[in-house]
Coordinates of C-alpha atoms and ligand atoms in Angstrom, one line a residue:
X1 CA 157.1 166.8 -109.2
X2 CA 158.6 163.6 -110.0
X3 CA 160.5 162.6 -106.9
X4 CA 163.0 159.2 -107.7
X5 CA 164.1 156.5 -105.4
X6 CA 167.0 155.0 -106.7
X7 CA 168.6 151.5 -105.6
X8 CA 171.4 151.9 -103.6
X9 CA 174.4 150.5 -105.6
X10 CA 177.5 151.1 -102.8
X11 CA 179.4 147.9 -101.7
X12 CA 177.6 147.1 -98.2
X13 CA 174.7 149.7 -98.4
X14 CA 171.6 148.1 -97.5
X15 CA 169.5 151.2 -96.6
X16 CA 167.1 152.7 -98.7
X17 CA 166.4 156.7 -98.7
X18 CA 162.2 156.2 -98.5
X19 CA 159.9 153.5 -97.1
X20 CA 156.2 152.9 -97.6
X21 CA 155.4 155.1 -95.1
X22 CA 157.2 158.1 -96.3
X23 CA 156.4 157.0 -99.9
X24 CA 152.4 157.4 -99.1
X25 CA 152.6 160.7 -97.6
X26 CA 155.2 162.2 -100.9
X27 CA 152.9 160.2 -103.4
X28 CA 149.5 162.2 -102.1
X29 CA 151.2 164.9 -103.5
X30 CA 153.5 163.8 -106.1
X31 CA 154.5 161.1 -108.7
X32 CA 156.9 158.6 -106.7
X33 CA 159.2 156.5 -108.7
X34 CA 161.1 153.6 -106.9
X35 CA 163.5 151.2 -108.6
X36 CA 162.5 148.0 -108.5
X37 CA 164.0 146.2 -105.8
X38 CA 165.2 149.1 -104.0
X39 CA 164.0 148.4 -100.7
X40 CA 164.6 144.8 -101.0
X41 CA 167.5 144.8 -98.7
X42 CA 165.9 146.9 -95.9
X43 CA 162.7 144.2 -95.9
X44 CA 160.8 146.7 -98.0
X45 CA 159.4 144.9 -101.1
X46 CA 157.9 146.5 -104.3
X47 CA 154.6 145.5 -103.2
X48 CA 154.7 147.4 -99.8
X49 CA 156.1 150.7 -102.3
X50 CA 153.1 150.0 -104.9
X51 CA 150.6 149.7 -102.3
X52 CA 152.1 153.1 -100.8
X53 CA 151.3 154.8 -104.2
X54 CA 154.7 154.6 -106.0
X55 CA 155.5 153.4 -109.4
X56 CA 157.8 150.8 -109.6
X57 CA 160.1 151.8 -112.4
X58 CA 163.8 150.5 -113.7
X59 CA 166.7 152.8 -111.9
X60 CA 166.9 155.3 -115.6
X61 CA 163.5 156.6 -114.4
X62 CA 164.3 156.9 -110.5
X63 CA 167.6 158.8 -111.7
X64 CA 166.1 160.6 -114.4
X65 CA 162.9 162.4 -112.0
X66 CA 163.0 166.1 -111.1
X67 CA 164.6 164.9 -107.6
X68 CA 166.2 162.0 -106.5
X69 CA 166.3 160.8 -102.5
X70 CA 169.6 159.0 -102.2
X71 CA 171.4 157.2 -98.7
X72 CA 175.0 157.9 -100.4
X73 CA 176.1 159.7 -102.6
X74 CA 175.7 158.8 -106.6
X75 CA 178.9 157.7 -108.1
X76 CA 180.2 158.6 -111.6
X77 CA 177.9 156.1 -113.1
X78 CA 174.6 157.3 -110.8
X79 CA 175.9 161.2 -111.7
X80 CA 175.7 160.7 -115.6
X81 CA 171.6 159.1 -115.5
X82 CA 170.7 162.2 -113.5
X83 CA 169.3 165.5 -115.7
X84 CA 171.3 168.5 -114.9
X85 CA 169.0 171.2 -113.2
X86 CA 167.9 168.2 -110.9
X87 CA 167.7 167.9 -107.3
X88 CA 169.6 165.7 -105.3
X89 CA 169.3 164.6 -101.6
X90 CA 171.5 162.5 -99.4
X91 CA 174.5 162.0 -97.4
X92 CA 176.6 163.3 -99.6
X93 CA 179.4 163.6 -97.4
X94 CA 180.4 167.4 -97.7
X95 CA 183.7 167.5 -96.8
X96 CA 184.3 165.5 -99.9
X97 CA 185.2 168.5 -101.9
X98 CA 186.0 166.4 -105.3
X99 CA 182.9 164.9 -104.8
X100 CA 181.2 167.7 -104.4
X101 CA 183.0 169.3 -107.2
X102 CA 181.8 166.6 -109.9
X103 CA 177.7 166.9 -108.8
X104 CA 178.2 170.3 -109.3
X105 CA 179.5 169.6 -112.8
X106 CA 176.9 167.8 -113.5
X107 CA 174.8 170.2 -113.3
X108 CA 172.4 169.1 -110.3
X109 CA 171.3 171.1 -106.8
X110 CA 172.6 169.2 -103.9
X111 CA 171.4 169.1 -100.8
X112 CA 173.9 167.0 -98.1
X113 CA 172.0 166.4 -95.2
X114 CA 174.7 165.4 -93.0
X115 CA 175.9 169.2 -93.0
X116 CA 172.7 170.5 -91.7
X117 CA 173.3 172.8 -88.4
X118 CA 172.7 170.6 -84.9
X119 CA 169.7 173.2 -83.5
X120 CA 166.6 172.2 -82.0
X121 CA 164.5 172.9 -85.3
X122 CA 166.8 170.6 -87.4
X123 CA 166.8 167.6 -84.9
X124 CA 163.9 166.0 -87.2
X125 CA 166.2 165.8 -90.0
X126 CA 169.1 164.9 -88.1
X127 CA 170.6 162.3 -90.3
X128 CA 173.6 161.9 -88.3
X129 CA 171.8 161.5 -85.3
X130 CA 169.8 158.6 -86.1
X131 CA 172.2 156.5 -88.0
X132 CA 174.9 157.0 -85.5
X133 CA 172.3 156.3 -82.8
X134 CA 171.9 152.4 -84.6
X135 CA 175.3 152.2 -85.5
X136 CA 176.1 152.5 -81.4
X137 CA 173.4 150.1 -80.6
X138 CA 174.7 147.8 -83.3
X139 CA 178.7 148.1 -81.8
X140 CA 177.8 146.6 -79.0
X141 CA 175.8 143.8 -80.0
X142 CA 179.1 142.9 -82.4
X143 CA 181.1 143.2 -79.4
X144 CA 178.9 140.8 -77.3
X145 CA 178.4 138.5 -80.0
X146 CA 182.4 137.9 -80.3
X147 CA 183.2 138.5 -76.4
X148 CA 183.5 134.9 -75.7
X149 CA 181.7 135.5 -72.0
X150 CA 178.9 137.1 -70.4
X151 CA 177.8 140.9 -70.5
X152 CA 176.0 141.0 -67.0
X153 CA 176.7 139.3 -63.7
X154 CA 175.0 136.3 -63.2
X155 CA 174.9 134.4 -60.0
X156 CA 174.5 130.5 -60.5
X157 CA 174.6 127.4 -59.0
X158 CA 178.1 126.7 -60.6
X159 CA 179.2 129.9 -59.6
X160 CA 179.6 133.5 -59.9
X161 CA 180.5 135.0 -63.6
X162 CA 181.3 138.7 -63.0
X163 CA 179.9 141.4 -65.5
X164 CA 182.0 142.5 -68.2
X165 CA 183.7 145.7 -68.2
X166 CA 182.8 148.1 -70.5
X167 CA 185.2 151.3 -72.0
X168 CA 183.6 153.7 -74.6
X169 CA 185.7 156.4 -76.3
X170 CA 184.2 159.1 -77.4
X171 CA 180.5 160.0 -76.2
X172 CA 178.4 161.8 -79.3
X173 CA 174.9 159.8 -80.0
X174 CA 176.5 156.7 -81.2
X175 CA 178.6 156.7 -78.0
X176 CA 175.4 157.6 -75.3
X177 CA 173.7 154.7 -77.4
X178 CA 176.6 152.4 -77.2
X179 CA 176.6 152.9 -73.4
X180 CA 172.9 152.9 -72.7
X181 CA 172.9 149.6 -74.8
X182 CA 176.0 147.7 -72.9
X183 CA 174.2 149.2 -69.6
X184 CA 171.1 147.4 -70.7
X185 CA 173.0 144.2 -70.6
X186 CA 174.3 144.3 -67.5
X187 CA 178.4 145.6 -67.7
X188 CA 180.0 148.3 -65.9
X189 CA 180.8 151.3 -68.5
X190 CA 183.3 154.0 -68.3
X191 CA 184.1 156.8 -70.8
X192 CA 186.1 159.2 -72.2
X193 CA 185.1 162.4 -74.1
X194 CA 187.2 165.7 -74.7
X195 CA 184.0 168.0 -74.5
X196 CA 182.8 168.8 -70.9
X197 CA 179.6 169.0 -71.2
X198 CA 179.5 165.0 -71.9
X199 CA 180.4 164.1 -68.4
X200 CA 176.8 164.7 -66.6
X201 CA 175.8 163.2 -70.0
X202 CA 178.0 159.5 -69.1
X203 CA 177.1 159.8 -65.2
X204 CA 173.2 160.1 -65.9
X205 CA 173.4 157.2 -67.6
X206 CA 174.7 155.2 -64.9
X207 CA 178.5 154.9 -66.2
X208 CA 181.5 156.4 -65.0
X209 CA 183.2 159.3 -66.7
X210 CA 187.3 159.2 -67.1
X211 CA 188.1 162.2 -66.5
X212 CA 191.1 163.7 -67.9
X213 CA 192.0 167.2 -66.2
X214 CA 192.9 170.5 -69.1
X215 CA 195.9 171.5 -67.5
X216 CA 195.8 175.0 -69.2
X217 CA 193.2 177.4 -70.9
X218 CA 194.0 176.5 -74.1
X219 CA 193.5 172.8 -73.5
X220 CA 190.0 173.6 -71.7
X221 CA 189.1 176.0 -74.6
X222 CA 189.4 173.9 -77.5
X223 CA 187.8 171.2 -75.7
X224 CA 184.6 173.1 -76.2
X225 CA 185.1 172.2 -79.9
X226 CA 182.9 174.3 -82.2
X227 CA 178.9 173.8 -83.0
X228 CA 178.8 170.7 -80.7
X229 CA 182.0 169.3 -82.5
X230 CA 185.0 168.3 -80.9
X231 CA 188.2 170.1 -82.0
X232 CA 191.6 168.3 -82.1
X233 CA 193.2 168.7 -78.6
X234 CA 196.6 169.5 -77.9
X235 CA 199.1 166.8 -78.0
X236 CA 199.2 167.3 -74.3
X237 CA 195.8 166.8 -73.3
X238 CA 195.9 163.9 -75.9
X239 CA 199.2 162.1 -74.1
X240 CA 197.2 162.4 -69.9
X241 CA 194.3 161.2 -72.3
X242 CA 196.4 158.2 -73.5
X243 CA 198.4 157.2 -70.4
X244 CA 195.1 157.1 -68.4
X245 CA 192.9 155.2 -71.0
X246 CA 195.9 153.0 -71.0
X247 CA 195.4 151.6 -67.2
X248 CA 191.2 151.6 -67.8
X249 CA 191.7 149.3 -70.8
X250 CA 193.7 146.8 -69.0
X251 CA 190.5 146.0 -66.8
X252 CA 187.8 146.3 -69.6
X253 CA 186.4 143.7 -71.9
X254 CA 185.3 145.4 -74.5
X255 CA 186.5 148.6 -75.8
X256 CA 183.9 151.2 -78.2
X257 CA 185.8 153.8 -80.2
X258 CA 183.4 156.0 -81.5
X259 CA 185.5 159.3 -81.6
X260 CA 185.7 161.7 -84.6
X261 CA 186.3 165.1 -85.9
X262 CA 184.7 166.6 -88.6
X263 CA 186.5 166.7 -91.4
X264 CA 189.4 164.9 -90.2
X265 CA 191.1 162.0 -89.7
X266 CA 190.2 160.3 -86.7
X267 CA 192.3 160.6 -83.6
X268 CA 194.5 157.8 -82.3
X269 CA 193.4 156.5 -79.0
X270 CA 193.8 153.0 -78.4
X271 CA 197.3 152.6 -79.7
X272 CA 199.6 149.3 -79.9
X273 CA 201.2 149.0 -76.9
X274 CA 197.8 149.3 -74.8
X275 CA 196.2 146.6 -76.6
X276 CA 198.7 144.5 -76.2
X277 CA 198.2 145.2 -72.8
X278 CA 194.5 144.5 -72.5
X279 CA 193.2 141.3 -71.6
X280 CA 193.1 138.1 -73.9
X281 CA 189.9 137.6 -75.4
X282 CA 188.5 141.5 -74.6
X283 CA 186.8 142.9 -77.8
X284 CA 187.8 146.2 -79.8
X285 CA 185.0 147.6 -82.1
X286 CA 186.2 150.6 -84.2
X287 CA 183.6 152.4 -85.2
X288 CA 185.8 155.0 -86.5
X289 CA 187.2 153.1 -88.7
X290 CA 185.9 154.7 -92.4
X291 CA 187.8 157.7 -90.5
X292 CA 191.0 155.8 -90.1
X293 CA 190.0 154.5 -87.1
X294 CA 190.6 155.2 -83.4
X295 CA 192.9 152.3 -83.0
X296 CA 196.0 151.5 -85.7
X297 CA 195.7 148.1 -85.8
X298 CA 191.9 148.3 -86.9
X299 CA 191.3 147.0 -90.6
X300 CA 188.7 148.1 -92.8
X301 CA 185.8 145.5 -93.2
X302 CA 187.5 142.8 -90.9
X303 CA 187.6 141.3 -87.8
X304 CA 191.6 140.4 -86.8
X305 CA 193.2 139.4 -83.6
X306 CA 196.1 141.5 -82.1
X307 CA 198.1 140.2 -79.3
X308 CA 194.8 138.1 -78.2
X309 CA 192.3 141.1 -78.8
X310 CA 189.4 141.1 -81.6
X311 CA 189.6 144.1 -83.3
X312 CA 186.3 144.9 -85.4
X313 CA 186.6 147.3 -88.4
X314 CA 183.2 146.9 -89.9
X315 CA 182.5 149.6 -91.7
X316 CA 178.7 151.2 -91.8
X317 CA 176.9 149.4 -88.6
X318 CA 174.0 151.0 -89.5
X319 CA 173.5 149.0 -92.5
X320 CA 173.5 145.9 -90.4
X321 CA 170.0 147.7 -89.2
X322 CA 168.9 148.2 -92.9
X323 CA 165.1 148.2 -91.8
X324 CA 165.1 150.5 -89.0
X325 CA 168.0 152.5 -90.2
X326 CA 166.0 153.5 -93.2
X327 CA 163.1 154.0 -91.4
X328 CA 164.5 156.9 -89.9
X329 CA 166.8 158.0 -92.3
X330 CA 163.5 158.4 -94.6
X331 CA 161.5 160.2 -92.1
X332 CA 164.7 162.3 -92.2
X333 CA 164.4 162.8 -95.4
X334 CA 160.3 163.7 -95.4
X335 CA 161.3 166.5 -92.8
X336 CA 163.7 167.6 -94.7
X337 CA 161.7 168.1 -97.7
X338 CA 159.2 170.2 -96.0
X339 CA 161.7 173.1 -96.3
X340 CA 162.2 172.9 -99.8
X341 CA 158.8 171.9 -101.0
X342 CA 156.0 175.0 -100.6
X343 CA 152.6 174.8 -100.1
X344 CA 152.1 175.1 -104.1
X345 CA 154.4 171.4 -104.3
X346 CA 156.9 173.2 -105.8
X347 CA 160.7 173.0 -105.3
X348 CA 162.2 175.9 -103.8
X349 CA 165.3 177.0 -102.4
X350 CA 164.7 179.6 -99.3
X351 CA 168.6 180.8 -98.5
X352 CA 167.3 182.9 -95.8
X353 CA 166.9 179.4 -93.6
X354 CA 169.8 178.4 -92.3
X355 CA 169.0 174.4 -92.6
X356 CA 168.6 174.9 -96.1
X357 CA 171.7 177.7 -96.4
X358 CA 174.1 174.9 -94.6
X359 CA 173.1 171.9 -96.0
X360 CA 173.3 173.3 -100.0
X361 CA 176.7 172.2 -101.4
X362 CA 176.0 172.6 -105.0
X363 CA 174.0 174.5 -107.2
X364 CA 173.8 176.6 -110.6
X365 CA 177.2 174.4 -111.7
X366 CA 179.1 175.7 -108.5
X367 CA 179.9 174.2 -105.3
X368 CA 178.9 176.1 -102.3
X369 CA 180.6 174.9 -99.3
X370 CA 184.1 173.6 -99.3
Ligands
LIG401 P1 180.9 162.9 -83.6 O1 180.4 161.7 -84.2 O2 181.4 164.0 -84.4 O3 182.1 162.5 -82.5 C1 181.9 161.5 -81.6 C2 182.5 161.9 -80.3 O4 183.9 161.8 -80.3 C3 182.2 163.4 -79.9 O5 181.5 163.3 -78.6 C4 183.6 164.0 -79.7 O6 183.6 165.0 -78.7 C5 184.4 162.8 -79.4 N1 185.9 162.9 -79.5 C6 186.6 163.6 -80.5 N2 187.9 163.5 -80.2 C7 188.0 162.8 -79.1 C8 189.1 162.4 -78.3 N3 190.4 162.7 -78.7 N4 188.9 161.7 -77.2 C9 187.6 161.3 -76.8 N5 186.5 161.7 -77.5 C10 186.7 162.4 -78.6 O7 179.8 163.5 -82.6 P2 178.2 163.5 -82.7 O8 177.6 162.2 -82.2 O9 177.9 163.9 -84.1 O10 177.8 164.6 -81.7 C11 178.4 165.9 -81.9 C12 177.6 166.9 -81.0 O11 176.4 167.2 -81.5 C13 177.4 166.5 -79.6 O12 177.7 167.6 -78.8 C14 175.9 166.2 -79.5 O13 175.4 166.3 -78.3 C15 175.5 167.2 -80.5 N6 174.1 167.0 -81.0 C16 173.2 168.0 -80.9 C17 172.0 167.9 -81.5 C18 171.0 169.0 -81.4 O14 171.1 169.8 -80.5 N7 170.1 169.1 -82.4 C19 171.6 166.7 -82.1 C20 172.6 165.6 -82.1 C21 173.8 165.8 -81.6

């Protein structure tokens, strides 16, 4: 099989969906076409890619192979150098039904990883997982390189500086990173999840959980969310939320939002009137903020001030970790390929597994998953 590896052509995408060392194991088995230049941004040159066994070809031949290994998904331009009856794989977000709509159009089987099930046997494909696991890392070294003091306590002959205070909102992977990272560096951390399960989660890692009591069985029922998910929660639940994260983020420093729903906008929980009552100076990153963002006053791609706050919209923090990001994301992808790939090298499509049934938007012209 002819497996591609385009360039990744998105505004701010610096990942890359194969390295060397996932290109040498594919190309022991098949022909491995990277465009030129493709890993350049990740500090992956042509040379590493050659000397891993692939051809270094112009981006119509990594389009135009039998499958293509993409980060994002192709855009109208991408769509039209791919062959119908081709294979796509990549983050192709899958709740993008219009998106989804034209791949199938054009003909080609896609495979979105991000919608693969969160069970032990997919955790090695977990793309969410370990891009949201840098992107929470990554938040909080933005937030310490703008917070204009220290992270830890430090004890000096001039005097004592006390350690900064850390919030987090919302406590999936990037959120357990985010806090074992600012705990790392020496700040106290408390956080805030709907799901209960997250609590022993925060408190094992040495941070302090806000907890927010479910005042009736509906409240504490959809806080279980759904396949690991959070669900929205009642506008009840959501104001107790609000009026107690609201006193927390008067004392902190720096302020993580991490908190999403599939398929949804994000929710609201840092709103004007409590940063304007945080301290001056205190740092805001949203990493919500391609979701709409946790906080209103967040803007896309910018840092701003609000009522003395820094409020951090960058978009895509993984990318600022192009080389380790794709390192993972393309062992990701290897894994991944091991279920449609059989022993004879060829492609198949096994709907009896249920990584491959889930994560199989599109094919034969029609989208599967809406
Ligand atoms: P996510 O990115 O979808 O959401 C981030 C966090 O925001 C979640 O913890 C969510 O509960 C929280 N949130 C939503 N609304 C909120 C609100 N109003 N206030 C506060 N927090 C709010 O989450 P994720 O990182 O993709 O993780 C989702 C789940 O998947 C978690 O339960 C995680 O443990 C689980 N997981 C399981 C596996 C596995 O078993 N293979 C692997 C990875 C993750």
């Amino acid at each position: 099989m002819r497996i591609g590896i385009p360039a990744e052509t998105r505004p701010g995408e610096t990942r890359v969906a194969a390295t060397p060392e996932t290109v040498k194991k594919l190309a022991a088995k098949h022909q491995v076409l990277v465009e030129s230049g493709a890993g350049v941004r990740a500090s992956y040159p042509d040379a590493a890619y050659e000397a891993a066994g692939a051809h270094i070809v112009d981006g119509a031949a990594a389009f135009g192979a039998d499958m293509v290994l993409k980060v994002r998904s192709p855009d109208g331009a991408e769509r039209a150098r791919m062959r119908p009856g081709s294979v796509l794989v990549g983050m192709l977000n899958p709740f993008d039904t219009e998106n989804l709509a034209a791949l199938a159009g054009a003909g080609l089987t896609a495979f979105a990883l991000e919608a693969a099930p969160r069970i032990t046997r997919a955790q090695s494909m977990d793309v969410l997982s370990s891009q949201a696991n840098i992107a929470g890392y990554k938040a909080v070294m933005l937030a310490a390189n703008t917070y204009q003091r220290f992270m830890p306590m430090l004890m000096t002959a001039a005097g004592t500086v006390k350690a900064a205070r850390v919030l987090i909102m919302g406590v999936g992977v990037a959120g357990l990173q985010a806090i074992a990272t600012a705990k790392r560096l020496g700040a106290v951390i408390e956080a805030s999840d709907v799901r209960p399960p997250v609590k022993e989660q925060v408190e094992s890692l040495g941070a302090k959980f806000i907890d927010v009591p479910y005042e009736t069985e509906e409240e504490r029922e959809i806080a279980q969310g759904s396949g690991g998910y959070a669900r929205p929660m009642p506008a009840s639940w959501m104001q107790r939320q609000a009026a107690l994260v609201h006193e927390r983020a008067k004392l902190a420093d720096i302020i993580i939002t991490t908190a999403l729903i599939p398929g949804r906008k994000a929710p609201v929980l840092i709103g004007e009137e409590t940063v304007q009552a945080m301290k001056p100076g205190s740092v805001i990153v949203d990493m919500a903020v391609e979701q709409g963002g946790n906080c209103p006053l967040t803007e896309l791609g910018r840092t701003v001030v609000k009522h003395g706050v820094y409020i951090i919209g960058e978009p895509n923090l993984a990318s600022l970790v192009a080389a380790d990001a794709s390192a993972l994301y393309a062992r990701n992808v290897l894994d991944f390929l091991k279920l449609v790939i059989d022993k004879e090298d060829r492609f198949v499509i096994d709907r009896e597994d249920e990584i491959v049934r889930a994560t199989l938007v599109c094919a034969d012209g029609a989208v599967l998953r809406s």
